[in-house]
XYZ file of C-alpha atoms in Angstrom:
747
model
C -14.413 46.407 -3.057
C -17.770 44.557 -3.539
C -17.377 41.338 -5.414
C -19.773 40.092 -7.480
C -20.291 36.279 -6.871
C -22.350 35.426 -10.108
C -19.673 37.026 -12.674
C -17.807 34.212 -12.737
C -18.546 30.502 -13.919
C -16.638 27.398 -12.459
C -18.903 24.398 -13.361
C -21.501 24.377 -15.771
C -23.866 20.528 -15.892
C -27.277 20.208 -17.770
C -30.149 18.787 -16.045
C -33.318 16.648 -17.702
C -34.639 17.491 -21.146
C -31.516 19.794 -21.782
C -32.063 22.577 -20.001
C -29.366 24.101 -18.159
C -28.667 24.273 -13.977
C -28.007 27.196 -12.889
C -24.066 27.260 -12.629
C -21.549 26.155 -9.904
C -20.448 30.439 -9.647
C -16.488 29.923 -8.997
C -16.614 32.190 -5.836
C -18.645 29.687 -4.168
C -16.497 26.662 -5.497
C -13.347 28.653 -4.438
C -15.149 29.243 -0.782
C -16.517 25.810 -0.477
C -12.907 24.621 -1.357
C -10.756 26.472 1.126
C -14.076 25.693 3.759
C -13.198 21.882 3.384
C -9.727 22.026 3.023
C -9.110 23.975 5.947
C -11.366 21.874 8.069
C -8.909 18.353 6.735
C -5.910 20.745 7.522
C -7.279 21.552 11.080
C -6.272 18.233 11.961
C -2.106 19.231 11.722
C -2.938 22.775 12.571
C -2.348 23.972 9.175
C -5.876 25.390 8.780
C -4.996 28.605 7.810
C -2.680 27.852 4.771
C -5.446 25.222 3.738
C -7.309 27.981 3.758
C -5.310 30.311 1.473
C -4.489 27.094 -0.940
C -8.327 26.358 -0.987
C -9.363 30.280 -2.518
C -6.730 30.402 -4.755
C -6.542 27.483 -6.714
C -8.518 28.469 -9.516
C -8.204 32.006 -9.838
C -7.416 31.143 -12.896
C -10.959 30.596 -14.040
C -11.249 34.445 -12.846
C -9.888 35.298 -16.357
C -12.305 36.606 -18.381
C -10.152 34.393 -21.565
C -10.688 31.110 -19.174
C -14.770 32.033 -18.795
C -14.327 32.865 -22.524
C -13.378 29.618 -22.989
C -15.823 27.743 -20.696
C -18.634 29.076 -22.074
C -17.355 27.691 -25.276
C -16.581 24.366 -25.153
C -18.879 23.569 -23.062
C -20.963 26.645 -23.393
C -23.694 25.460 -22.812
C -23.840 22.916 -24.771
C -22.953 19.741 -23.095
C -22.402 18.950 -19.729
C -18.884 19.492 -18.387
C -17.218 20.620 -14.951
C -13.998 21.047 -18.250
C -11.370 19.626 -15.795
C -10.345 16.725 -17.651
C -11.606 17.571 -21.619
C -9.568 17.221 -24.090
C -7.290 20.356 -24.880
C -8.288 21.903 -21.915
C -6.710 25.631 -21.489
C -4.604 25.579 -18.028
C -5.780 27.679 -15.560
C -3.669 26.094 -12.101
C -0.493 28.806 -12.247
C -2.069 31.314 -11.783
C -3.082 31.104 -8.382
C 0.188 29.997 -8.015
C 1.427 32.691 -9.301
C -0.892 35.371 -7.678
C 0.004 34.244 -4.403
C 3.651 34.132 -4.985
C 3.297 38.150 -5.773
C 1.036 38.798 -2.812
C 3.640 36.725 -0.132
C 6.564 36.599 -1.829
C 8.648 33.630 -3.292
C 9.902 31.851 0.001
C 7.022 32.334 1.547
C 4.677 30.992 -0.684
C 6.827 27.942 -1.364
C 3.678 25.246 -0.113
C 0.798 27.473 -1.376
C 2.757 27.562 -5.283
C 3.724 23.741 -5.293
C -0.195 22.587 -4.270
C -2.243 25.332 -6.493
C 0.072 24.803 -9.628
C -0.382 20.934 -9.265
C -3.661 20.353 -8.162
C -4.701 19.386 -11.427
C -1.845 17.526 -13.459
C 0.173 16.454 -9.936
C 2.860 18.424 -7.617
C 5.431 19.526 -9.996
C 9.717 19.178 -9.809
C 10.652 22.765 -8.129
C 12.888 23.128 -11.464
C 14.086 22.295 -14.721
C 17.400 21.964 -13.700
C 17.119 18.169 -13.014
C 15.203 17.157 -16.245
C 11.654 18.228 -15.400
C 10.736 20.618 -18.657
C 8.541 22.502 -19.021
C 6.262 21.202 -16.366
C 8.479 22.606 -13.616
C 7.249 25.317 -11.381
C 9.485 27.514 -11.919
C 8.750 27.611 -15.956
C 5.073 27.875 -15.427
C 6.179 30.518 -13.130
C 7.984 32.853 -15.077
C 5.912 32.140 -18.104
C 2.559 33.370 -16.973
C 1.208 36.289 -15.721
C -2.275 37.224 -13.269
C -2.543 40.954 -15.032
C -6.007 39.638 -15.822
C -7.043 37.276 -13.163
C -10.301 38.707 -11.237
C -9.204 41.061 -8.308
C -11.654 39.870 -6.160
C -8.522 36.609 -5.241
C -6.080 39.328 -5.005
C -7.970 40.951 -2.168
C -9.424 37.363 -0.892
C -6.115 36.135 -0.174
C -4.119 39.283 1.037
C -6.292 38.822 4.058
C -6.382 35.436 4.792
C -2.525 35.591 4.637
C -2.355 37.518 7.518
C -3.460 34.555 9.557
C -0.512 32.157 8.122
C 2.022 31.214 10.531
C 5.487 32.720 9.000
C 7.939 31.832 9.372
C 6.879 27.410 8.579
C 6.555 24.689 11.349
C 9.080 23.172 9.643
C 12.812 24.055 8.132
C 12.563 24.743 4.292
C 15.713 21.791 4.117
C 14.192 18.901 5.626
C 11.779 16.203 4.304
C 9.430 17.410 7.146
C 8.840 20.920 4.845
C 7.674 18.270 1.724
C 5.779 16.402 3.623
C 3.277 18.793 4.700
C 2.904 20.478 1.589
C 1.771 17.353 0.322
C -0.213 16.609 3.200
C -1.796 20.082 2.194
C -1.588 19.309 -1.102
C -4.154 16.384 0.209
C -6.481 18.921 1.732
C -6.755 20.479 -1.652
C -7.240 18.171 -3.909
C -9.998 16.269 -1.700
C -11.404 19.373 -0.959
C -11.999 20.592 -4.543
C -12.896 16.893 -5.750
C -15.708 16.858 -2.926
C -16.977 20.190 -3.848
C -17.015 20.084 -7.523
C -19.052 16.821 -6.866
C -21.748 17.621 -4.498
C -22.110 20.331 -7.926
C -22.128 17.642 -9.953
C -23.295 15.047 -8.959
C -24.842 15.550 -6.065
C -26.781 11.891 -5.554
C -22.467 10.304 -5.654
C -21.715 12.889 -2.734
C -24.924 11.848 -0.400
C -23.334 8.325 -0.410
C -20.250 9.058 0.916
C -19.650 8.166 5.016
C -22.577 6.346 6.271
C -20.017 4.116 8.512
C -19.962 3.296 12.437
C -18.131 5.380 14.315
C -15.186 3.915 15.837
C -16.790 3.470 19.157
C -19.465 1.502 17.693
C -16.816 -0.318 16.168
C -14.871 -1.236 19.224
C -18.509 -2.619 20.794
C -19.202 -4.856 18.261
C -15.684 -5.783 18.570
C -16.001 -6.861 22.144
C -19.317 -8.694 21.897
C -17.017 -10.836 19.205
C -14.072 -11.319 21.826
C -16.968 -12.035 24.264
C -18.463 -14.547 21.938
C -15.201 -16.654 21.249
C -14.027 -16.670 24.716
C -16.887 -18.473 25.216
C -16.602 -20.914 21.979
C -12.978 -21.728 22.006
C -11.419 -24.808 24.221
C -8.710 -23.932 26.603
C -5.808 -25.353 24.838
C -1.827 -23.883 25.849
C -2.287 -21.898 22.314
C -5.864 -20.413 22.786
C -5.389 -19.712 26.252
C -1.402 -17.827 25.004
C -3.909 -16.001 22.190
C -6.499 -14.676 25.079
C -3.306 -13.227 27.211
C -1.874 -11.466 24.003
C -5.216 -10.171 23.552
C -5.620 -8.819 26.889
C -1.950 -7.369 26.782
C -3.211 -5.118 23.270
C -6.312 -3.859 25.094
C -4.107 -2.852 27.963
C -1.587 -1.371 26.446
C -3.905 0.874 23.925
C -4.179 3.164 26.945
C -0.739 4.697 26.573
C 0.033 7.784 24.852
C 0.146 8.025 20.675
C 3.763 6.799 19.322
C 5.341 3.741 17.429
C 4.676 0.793 18.942
C 5.891 -3.098 17.894
C 3.769 -6.382 17.959
C 6.260 -9.119 18.521
C 3.825 -12.125 19.145
C 5.166 -15.809 17.254
C 3.071 -17.004 14.025
C -0.761 -18.320 15.361
C -0.181 -16.319 18.738
C -3.428 -14.309 17.049
C -1.792 -10.965 15.858
C -4.619 -9.943 13.384
C -7.173 -9.885 16.126
C -5.334 -8.761 18.873
C -3.646 -5.583 16.908
C -7.220 -4.631 16.013
C -8.339 -4.997 19.746
C -5.085 -2.167 19.991
C -5.882 -0.627 17.574
C -9.503 0.283 18.169
C -8.830 0.549 21.840
C -6.338 3.097 21.435
C -8.713 4.941 18.251
C -11.068 5.631 21.055
C -8.834 6.542 23.553
C -7.597 9.200 21.558
C -9.845 10.178 19.543
C -8.770 8.648 16.471
C -10.217 8.801 13.115
C -9.401 5.611 11.416
C -7.606 2.366 11.260
C -5.638 1.573 8.608
C -3.992 -1.639 8.405
C -1.424 -1.657 5.301
C -0.250 -5.324 4.377
C 1.980 -6.784 2.280
C 0.447 -9.858 0.080
C -2.785 -9.518 -1.737
C -3.888 -12.873 -0.199
C -3.045 -11.520 3.310
C -5.101 -8.851 2.423
C -8.186 -10.446 1.167
C -7.742 -12.508 4.516
C -7.536 -10.076 6.952
C -10.692 -7.920 4.952
C -12.403 -11.625 5.764
C -11.613 -11.712 8.954
C -12.444 -7.858 9.926
C -15.753 -7.986 7.909
C -16.730 -11.470 10.406
C -16.270 -9.339 13.469
C -17.497 -5.472 12.717
C -19.956 -6.252 9.434
C -19.679 -7.194 5.651
C -20.178 -3.245 5.293
C -17.785 -1.640 7.276
C -14.145 -2.733 6.501
C -12.700 -0.892 3.011
C -10.221 -3.249 0.926
C -8.277 -1.199 -1.459
C -6.469 -2.958 -4.352
C -6.430 -3.979 -7.770
C -7.864 -7.342 -7.033
C -11.352 -5.955 -5.620
C -13.950 -7.040 -7.943
C -16.646 -3.946 -7.784
C -19.372 -6.665 -7.019
C -17.856 -6.520 -3.771
C -18.580 -2.991 -3.022
C -21.146 -0.944 -2.258
C -21.409 2.523 -3.751
C -20.346 3.837 -0.147
C -17.481 1.534 -0.026
C -16.481 2.894 -3.861
C -16.237 5.985 -2.753
C -13.958 5.222 0.323
C -11.014 4.056 -1.876
C -10.720 7.852 -3.227
C -10.059 9.136 -0.320
C -10.028 6.628 2.823
C -13.120 8.238 4.400
C -13.858 4.827 6.316
C -13.242 4.071 9.685
C -10.996 0.682 8.643
C -9.195 0.763 6.013
C -7.391 -2.893 4.470
C -4.725 -1.947 1.723
C -1.896 -3.093 0.318
C 1.955 -2.339 1.131
C 2.020 -1.442 -2.285
C -0.662 1.470 -1.848
C -0.290 3.027 0.939
C 3.507 3.663 0.607
C 3.409 4.792 -2.855
C 1.158 6.583 -2.145
C 3.099 8.091 0.518
C 4.505 9.382 -1.965
C 2.943 10.179 -4.600
C 2.756 13.400 -6.778
C -0.839 12.813 -8.908
C -3.926 14.052 -7.331
C -5.991 10.883 -7.566
C -2.776 8.830 -5.169
C -2.342 12.021 -2.887
C -6.326 12.398 -1.985
C -6.391 10.349 0.365
C -2.576 11.283 2.469
C -4.451 13.652 4.645
C -7.199 11.212 5.972
C -4.181 9.223 7.217
C -3.795 11.870 10.056
C -5.363 10.766 13.013
C -5.495 7.117 12.678
C -3.975 4.013 13.660
C -1.407 2.233 11.425
C -1.013 -1.065 11.864
C 2.092 -2.115 9.258
C 1.325 -6.096 9.337
C 4.796 -8.163 8.877
C 6.437 -5.132 8.927
C 9.964 -6.819 7.837
C 8.881 -6.700 4.961
C 8.959 -2.879 3.850
C 11.111 -2.998 0.994
C 15.239 -3.229 2.474
C 16.385 -0.383 -0.477
C 13.908 2.685 0.638
C 13.593 1.905 3.933
C 15.316 5.209 4.641
C 12.285 7.611 2.933
C 9.728 5.389 4.981
C 11.378 5.215 8.575
C 11.890 9.157 7.819
C 7.908 9.708 6.740
C 6.943 6.906 9.648
C 8.675 9.715 12.239
C 7.056 12.538 10.654
C 3.527 11.141 10.729
C 3.817 10.106 14.313
C 5.401 13.379 15.732
C 3.502 15.722 13.441
C 0.151 14.079 12.148
C -0.918 12.597 15.074
C -0.310 8.903 14.223
C 0.140 6.015 15.654
C 1.944 2.953 14.197
C 2.362 -0.647 15.301
C 4.820 -2.672 13.723
C 3.366 -5.944 13.914
C 5.356 -9.594 12.981
C 6.691 -12.573 14.035
C 10.425 -11.668 13.345
C 10.763 -8.439 14.361
C 13.194 -5.793 12.252
C 15.486 -3.681 14.266
C 14.020 -0.377 13.396
C 15.699 1.711 16.231
C 18.293 4.839 15.765
C 19.833 2.332 18.260
C 20.726 -0.489 16.273
C 24.489 -0.436 15.163
C 26.947 2.470 14.333
C 28.031 0.204 11.108
C 24.969 1.410 8.931
C 23.503 4.193 7.357
C 20.090 3.626 8.442
C 17.893 6.468 9.921
C 16.214 4.332 12.286
C 12.666 5.526 14.751
C 13.263 7.198 17.276
C 11.261 5.321 20.540
C 9.485 2.188 19.766
C 7.570 0.681 22.614
C 6.795 -2.724 22.639
C 3.184 -4.152 23.449
C 4.300 -7.187 24.884
C 6.542 -5.787 27.158
C 10.079 -6.207 28.114
C 12.832 -8.743 26.645
C 12.297 -11.055 29.400
C 8.290 -11.114 28.580
C 8.304 -11.279 24.689
C 10.999 -14.298 25.245
C 8.974 -16.328 27.863
C 6.001 -15.330 25.061
C 8.145 -17.198 22.331
C 9.509 -19.770 24.320
C 5.149 -20.727 25.434
C 4.765 -20.638 21.351
C 7.882 -22.810 20.628
C 5.772 -25.633 17.969
C 8.555 -26.987 15.725
C 12.335 -28.291 15.572
C 14.347 -26.720 13.239
C 17.104 -28.776 11.857
C 19.725 -27.161 10.117
C 22.632 -28.898 7.379
C 25.684 -29.469 9.514
C 27.404 -28.435 6.158
C 25.751 -24.728 5.054
C 27.404 -24.842 1.948
C 26.935 -28.650 0.404
C 23.839 -28.210 -1.735
C 20.901 -31.222 -2.173
C 20.368 -31.905 -5.566
C 16.702 -31.344 -6.413
C 16.000 -35.040 -7.251
C 17.596 -36.650 -3.610
C 15.522 -33.708 -2.573
C 12.293 -35.322 -4.183
C 12.964 -38.621 -2.398
C 13.384 -36.993 0.795
C 9.583 -35.032 0.218
C 8.171 -38.120 -1.066
C 8.274 -40.265 2.063
C 6.080 -37.451 3.537
C 2.256 -37.808 3.829
C 1.995 -34.532 4.181
C 4.817 -31.894 3.775
C 5.175 -27.969 2.522
C 8.492 -27.173 0.447
C 9.097 -23.721 0.302
C 11.603 -22.106 -2.415
C 13.229 -19.346 -3.712
C 12.649 -19.138 -7.390
C 10.129 -20.162 -10.356
C 12.449 -21.811 -11.453
C 13.230 -24.105 -8.270
C 9.770 -24.232 -7.704
C 8.675 -25.678 -11.664
C 11.733 -27.976 -11.214
C 10.997 -29.421 -8.001
C 7.359 -30.060 -8.824
C 8.093 -31.845 -11.725
C 10.529 -34.408 -9.730
C 7.185 -34.954 -7.912
C 4.774 -37.693 -7.552
C 1.230 -36.952 -9.344
C -1.146 -35.159 -6.785
C 1.507 -32.641 -6.112
C 0.354 -29.038 -5.594
C 2.128 -26.461 -7.155
C 2.061 -22.663 -6.001
C 3.543 -19.774 -7.687
C 2.772 -16.183 -8.888
C 2.593 -17.683 -12.659
C -0.477 -18.745 -11.309
C -2.576 -16.265 -11.440
C -4.442 -14.951 -7.989
C -7.652 -17.393 -8.640
C -5.777 -20.235 -9.331
C -3.667 -19.388 -6.518
C -6.989 -19.612 -3.761
C -8.953 -22.688 -5.687
C -5.567 -24.477 -4.801
C -5.217 -22.868 -1.196
C -8.786 -23.977 -0.233
C -8.217 -27.602 -1.562
C -4.970 -27.810 0.670
C -6.868 -26.367 3.904
C -9.512 -28.831 3.042
C -6.999 -31.805 2.518
C -5.295 -31.011 5.468
C -8.291 -30.724 7.796
C -9.547 -34.256 6.628
C -5.921 -35.852 6.732
C -5.402 -36.836 3.805
C -2.191 -36.817 1.681
C -0.976 -33.252 0.856
C 2.164 -32.450 -0.475
C 3.596 -28.813 -1.911
C 5.975 -27.117 -3.604
C 5.781 -23.307 -3.529
C 7.575 -19.886 -3.883
C 7.448 -17.990 -0.649
C 4.269 -16.790 -1.669
C 2.634 -19.200 0.937
C 4.553 -17.718 3.911
C 2.843 -14.550 5.443
C -0.296 -15.024 6.726
C -1.238 -18.339 4.633
C -3.661 -20.557 7.449
C -2.495 -23.512 6.720
C -0.617 -25.963 9.000
C 1.638 -29.138 8.110
C 3.362 -31.600 10.061
C 6.976 -31.089 8.043
C 8.174 -28.077 6.312
C 11.208 -27.698 4.632
C 12.727 -24.027 3.463
C 15.338 -23.166 1.426
C 17.958 -21.466 2.390
C 17.047 -17.906 2.710
C 16.833 -14.587 5.591
C 15.974 -15.771 8.807
C 12.691 -14.251 8.874
C 11.554 -15.851 5.709
C 12.863 -19.536 7.331
C 10.368 -18.377 10.217
C 8.074 -17.133 8.457
C 7.767 -20.809 6.910
C 7.998 -22.577 9.892
C 4.570 -20.383 11.133
C 2.831 -23.146 8.316
C 3.776 -25.731 10.742
C 1.836 -27.044 12.884
C 0.012 -24.317 13.555
C -2.267 -24.901 16.491
C 0.312 -26.786 18.124
C -1.583 -30.159 17.700
C 1.610 -32.046 17.710
C 2.975 -32.394 21.358
C 6.257 -32.987 20.441
C 6.740 -30.538 18.383
C 6.411 -30.040 14.004
C 9.710 -30.093 11.455
C 11.682 -27.659 9.826
C 14.325 -28.772 7.656
C 16.675 -25.830 6.860
C 18.332 -27.054 3.224
C 20.888 -25.402 0.309
C 19.829 -25.465 -2.933
C 21.763 -27.239 -5.857
C 21.980 -23.729 -7.566
C 23.287 -19.964 -6.001
C 21.338 -17.731 -5.152
C 22.270 -14.708 -7.423
C 23.843 -11.442 -6.332
C 21.384 -8.940 -4.691
C 18.901 -8.403 -1.586
C 17.767 -12.121 -1.188
C 21.430 -13.646 -1.702
C 22.748 -11.106 1.098
C 19.675 -11.879 3.442
C 20.787 -15.657 2.748
C 24.486 -15.420 3.885
C 23.508 -13.517 7.087
C 21.743 -16.632 8.040
C 24.503 -18.957 7.282
C 26.743 -16.307 9.087
C 25.128 -16.312 12.561
C 23.988 -20.048 12.040
C 27.201 -20.966 11.860
C 28.657 -19.331 15.273
C 25.410 -20.265 17.271
C 23.563 -22.654 19.724
C 20.917 -21.120 20.449
C 16.918 -21.582 19.134
C 17.117 -20.683 15.238
C 13.753 -18.503 15.955
C 15.044 -17.031 18.943
C 13.906 -12.938 19.815
C 17.975 -12.911 20.583
C 18.489 -14.655 16.894
C 16.549 -11.842 14.826
C 18.329 -9.095 17.075
C 21.569 -10.617 15.213
C 20.208 -11.321 12.398
C 18.812 -7.824 11.552
C 21.830 -6.067 12.640
C 24.275 -8.096 10.482
C 22.064 -7.921 7.543
C 21.590 -4.346 7.338
C 25.357 -3.832 7.933
C 25.834 -6.235 4.828
C 22.981 -4.532 2.282
C 24.084 -0.624 3.845
C 22.160 1.248 1.355
C 18.683 1.925 2.096
C 17.480 4.657 -0.469
C 18.288 3.065 -3.500
C 17.643 5.923 -5.425
C 18.531 8.608 -4.009
C 15.247 10.306 -2.521
C 15.833 12.204 0.660
C 17.690 14.989 -1.324
C 14.958 15.639 -3.299
C 12.755 15.503 -0.870
C 14.925 18.951 0.537
C 14.952 22.234 -0.757
C 17.559 22.494 -3.076
C 20.761 24.506 -1.857
C 21.693 25.240 -6.025
C 17.930 25.674 -6.939
C 15.396 25.896 -3.737
C 13.460 23.431 -5.614
C 11.924 20.168 -4.218
C 11.447 17.489 -6.725
C 7.931 15.575 -5.679
C 7.272 14.748 -9.812
C 11.023 12.921 -9.738
C 10.451 11.139 -6.547
C 7.170 9.731 -7.164
C 9.065 8.263 -10.363
C 11.526 6.552 -8.806
C 9.542 5.136 -6.225
C 7.880 1.825 -7.050
C 7.859 -0.715 -5.277
C 6.681 -3.073 -7.905
C 9.157 -3.482 -10.785
C 8.214 -1.894 -14.052
C 9.791 -4.269 -15.806
C 6.940 -6.333 -15.424
C 3.803 -7.146 -17.429
C 0.497 -8.122 -16.756
C -1.109 -11.230 -19.484
C -4.484 -12.011 -19.067
C -4.672 -16.306 -19.087
C -7.641 -18.078 -19.261
C -8.487 -20.101 -15.816
C -12.045 -21.803 -14.886
C -14.894 -20.158 -15.926
C -13.428 -16.444 -16.779
C -13.916 -17.116 -20.979
C -17.135 -15.137 -20.975
C -14.732 -11.973 -19.157
C -12.575 -12.399 -22.410
C -14.712 -12.529 -24.826
C -16.445 -8.725 -23.259
C -13.555 -7.710 -23.069
C -12.756 -8.318 -26.893
C -16.167 -7.044 -28.185
C -16.445 -4.275 -25.792
C -13.561 -3.189 -24.477
C -12.351 -2.341 -21.291
C -14.210 -0.347 -18.786
C -13.910 -0.304 -14.901
C -15.701 -3.225 -13.722
C -15.095 -5.753 -15.757
C -10.854 -4.905 -15.275
C -11.559 -5.522 -11.575
C -13.350 -8.524 -12.122
C -10.126 -9.463 -14.957
C -7.685 -8.875 -12.153
C -8.416 -12.140 -10.660
C -7.054 -13.422 -13.395
C -3.869 -11.534 -14.440
C -0.096 -13.199 -14.874
C 2.749 -10.624 -14.513
C 6.162 -11.545 -15.813
C 9.373 -10.152 -17.083
C 10.235 -8.834 -19.887
C 12.301 -10.846 -21.238
C 9.431 -13.697 -21.126
C 7.039 -11.409 -22.469
C 8.756 -10.212 -25.641
C 9.133 -14.526 -26.243
C 5.536 -15.120 -25.677
C 4.826 -11.894 -27.643
C 7.312 -13.237 -30.869
C 5.564 -16.420 -30.551
C 2.548 -15.576 -30.656
C 1.819 -16.821 -26.918
C -0.071 -13.521 -26.273
C -2.019 -11.214 -28.399
C -3.107 -7.364 -27.903
C -6.466 -7.297 -27.419
C -7.073 -3.610 -27.040
C -3.880 -0.873 -26.515
C -1.753 -2.102 -23.287
C -3.905 -5.164 -22.931
C -2.505 -8.987 -23.724
C -4.566 -12.147 -23.317
C -3.165 -15.892 -24.185
C -3.788 -16.830 -27.073
C -4.703 -19.940 -26.317
C -5.881 -22.037 -23.571
C -3.358 -24.776 -24.116
C -0.708 -22.000 -22.808
C -1.860 -22.196 -19.019
C -2.249 -25.245 -17.373
C -4.494 -26.189 -14.532
C -2.189 -27.683 -11.958
C 0.892 -25.080 -12.232
C -0.040 -21.656 -14.090
C 1.553 -20.183 -17.306
C 3.914 -22.429 -19.645
C 6.644 -20.531 -21.150
C 9.938 -22.193 -22.523
C 12.280 -23.301 -19.841
C 15.103 -21.579 -20.662
C 13.268 -18.324 -19.938
C 13.932 -19.886 -16.069
C 17.529 -18.991 -16.004
C 17.513 -15.391 -15.289
C 17.883 -14.161 -12.411
C 14.681 -11.725 -12.586
C 12.822 -14.359 -11.893
C 13.268 -14.787 -7.617
C 9.765 -14.440 -6.438
């Protein structure tokens, strides 16, 4: 069949002076998307599948009805690609249906899901799970391909001969659903890029232009030599150098899953970067991705890496980055992670792995052939451990990903942990620091604190008595588990005591931490009452730290803020205390109960490796529910309706409670930004700047504040404090004390 390559149009645009440019022909767009998708998917040996998907994704545009719609709607009347226009008619289902007719229902499964969802998102397979009219089976049964251009039928028939059927994964495994999500990622990124190359070629030209991994390793090595020459030969620095050398040596190992167990202050951040870059060069990998739980650590880590690798070589991807801090190429790299070093949040990374929408899924294929460092791995949400660990295992085995689980308190993710739990552990984890004796020796050598445990773990101390104790110290940090406790205790402390909690906006917390660091460096009096937001990765060092009873990992993280540089030769002091109010039932209570249980029955060093092993084994036994939303069954082909429920899983996999509401507060010099929001409305640059001034509260708090006119809706869904009187420069957002009795206010 002779193909008229210029018969059908995919996109149109205007040049200057209202002149129409040459159209983006459908044949060229389909070929370009197929070529890019094939190239992306070759990284996991699925290029032939991605090529078919790319060719068929816009087959629905090869219909006279759709062509007439394009020409009338855009019509050469306005600059448009038509994908996101209001009132647009669908075209995605036709290519999916065509593939099913050519290959058969079962063989076409990955193709139909990808093509059908390439604009609206991966669908649920069946209406049987409440998916409604958007379900794949409904769409397929209510459309026809009779008027689709014949060139797509012929092209798919030819390309289908190269498909490796049967599938490389069992249809009833989650490996199959992850494979579909990876193919989907290849398609949507290829589609975006090919469309962009026509619609906005100047934007497309800005992509990339980063150093290679090899060049970045050279920069790291130069920095490392400089640091070795500058740093003093203290015991801590000598240990950090040994950790670094070990990481570089172990980078020669084969790809897999590694743990990096190094006590706080042992130089994990730079040493893990050394491992990642050396390992990536050794195995010809494309990028290094850092996954970090807290925003403050993301920003801190990105700053460290920029200092080592260059300001324009590290892409931060999270909501708090202001556009002022982005170059054009960095802003573009956040869309698909096409950069050699990405620093992102746990929420961004893990929710993307289970996403259904195109924008969130687009980056997935660029996780392949990478080193992923999960910092503070013990903070992976326990309620989602099974789907997360199963996906980590799959990415390691089938997508060329090396994982590094980096933490001072290594969780027990091995399949061998215990027969008592339902945890789907990882098959094999290699410890970078060596055998258990070597790790134990490292922890002993970096021991810098003495932990005091109360004799009676059931006897609480009042806030008043605790405040008296704390006030006797010139420099002291006290970490509590709830916002309410933080405010109560802070209110009993001497004037000048600092308060830190998530009821302070990000900019406020950063400013306070900067002040605290300055006072510590000058050896001035400084007392701090904080929730656990200060525990992981915040580079502060106090001689004395108090910690409310909690999970042993949390106690260890608090201890990491004590005598961090080992300057107190006899060791810093960490005091564990029992609060006056019982911890509400839930994950935090189970963690605290586990700690109490093992502390009652031991004479060992509280922060030893052996104690962490015992703690996590018993903690996981107490939890014993690692897939709270029962996602894994939804990610397998159902025997009842032969469906995968992509959209339902994406809606259920939420690491941040949807019950929280965002409020923009008045702080510092942001009045002009808020006025701009009120006058001109929200836009991307402005909203990114305002992210630094947002406080999230639970629905009960939000409702009361709204009823009291403490907040106003300045634009649909955007709420701002009515007055700067409702925000304190000392403690943040001010709301009625009665609201803090809810267990929802645990941080």
